[in-house]
Amino acid sequence: MQLNDVTLREGDQMPGRAFTADQKVRAARRLDELGVPFIQPAFPITGEKDRSVVSELAGTTDADIVALARAVTGDIDVSLDAGADVVEVFVSVSDRHLEHLLGKSRPEMLAMLTNAVDHVVDHGGTPHVTLADAFRTDHADLVEVFESLPNVPMVTLADSVGVRTPASVRAFLEALREDVDLGRVGVHFHDDLGCGTANVLAAYHLGVAKADVSVGGLGERAGNSSLEEVVAACTVDEDDTLGVDVGELIPVCRDVLDELGESYGERKAVLGSAIAEHESGIHTAAMLSDPATLEPFDPATFGGARQLVFGKPTGKGGARKLLQRAGVDADDETVAAFLDLLDDRGPLHLADAVALAEREFGS
């Protein structure tokens, strides 16, 4: 499964956000260093800023630069003129969207979409397609769309309102693969039910070819499937790095969020500083022997760092192991004295706690 990063386009659509062109370009270059194969930084028809972002990035990255476009020639021409490697043509396909959003009949929508794809190809571009509200679209209607796009290499199904769960995603895709090759299917989820990452993983296990992700889950409403969570989960659970440089995952994602002025909580999965920090006496004692006892992954795998904290919660077992690391005889009297010191001077990180033991009890 390949990743299409939509941080810069989806994030820019959040209320109150207005990323500058320079911010988008710098963030995109960091994502390119991570090895993400597709980066969707902009919707060029919306203005000069987005056009300039695509133009500046086009031809300078290892990733394919993807420009979003409605299924109209004006959008497509602007995207092609900007130099996009891929034009991502999107159109609504559910009955509800056709009636209330697009204002087209199903035959009109199909003609609109196929004409748009032909226009991309006729002008030397590479078309991908996103089907908005696909997960609320009738199976037969969706198959008809795929049959009308035999030469489009990637068609993404969007859960536009974030209403699907892993179970319904599995059922939907299992039915679809009876008629459609999932090897040309992408997925796009929102996190309104807290299932954005889990839904991508459900689709991954069924063999979809691409998933839209965003750093920190940035995106409209509750956001999108998180890049860092999807990569970490596939790496830990499946030994599949999805082709990215996992050793740079945490630094790159933090840099992108910092560049965009976006915060993330200390307990944010994968990225948060607190998720690799341990202070409980039982936990720290065990982790001094074997860190895997109480952590899901070595944070260094993804460019992070483990922090063991010692102080008032530290127990005799942890204090004894710290003294032993410091080369100090860890008899009961010394352990008790060291615990008093930790209680008084903590919390201390591992290196500082060992240094304290050496300084106070070393020969």
mmCIF file of C-alpha atoms in Angstrom, residues 138-148 179-180:
data_model
loop_
_atom_site.group_PDB
_atom_site.id
_atom_site.type_symbol
_atom_site.label_atom_id
_atom_site.label_comp_id
_atom_site.label_asym_id
_atom_site.label_seq_id
_atom_site.Cartn_x
_atom_site.Cartn_y
_atom_site.Cartn_z
ATOM 1 C CA ASP A 138 -24.797 1.636 -3.741
ATOM 2 C CA HIS A 139 -22.537 -1.252 -4.776
ATOM 3 C CA ALA A 140 -23.864 -1.492 -8.337
ATOM 4 C CA ASP A 141 -23.547 2.251 -8.850
ATOM 5 C CA LEU A 142 -19.940 2.163 -7.664
ATOM 6 C CA VAL A 143 -19.060 -0.754 -9.935
ATOM 7 C CA GLU A 144 -20.522 1.207 -12.840
ATOM 8 C CA VAL A 145 -18.148 4.082 -12.081
ATOM 9 C CA PHE A 146 -15.150 1.753 -12.058
ATOM 10 C CA GLU A 147 -16.229 0.192 -15.336
ATOM 11 C CA SER A 148 -16.340 3.657 -16.889
ATOM 12 C CA ASP A 179 -16.303 -6.950 -9.095
ATOM 13 C CA VAL A 180 -13.352 -4.542 -8.769
#
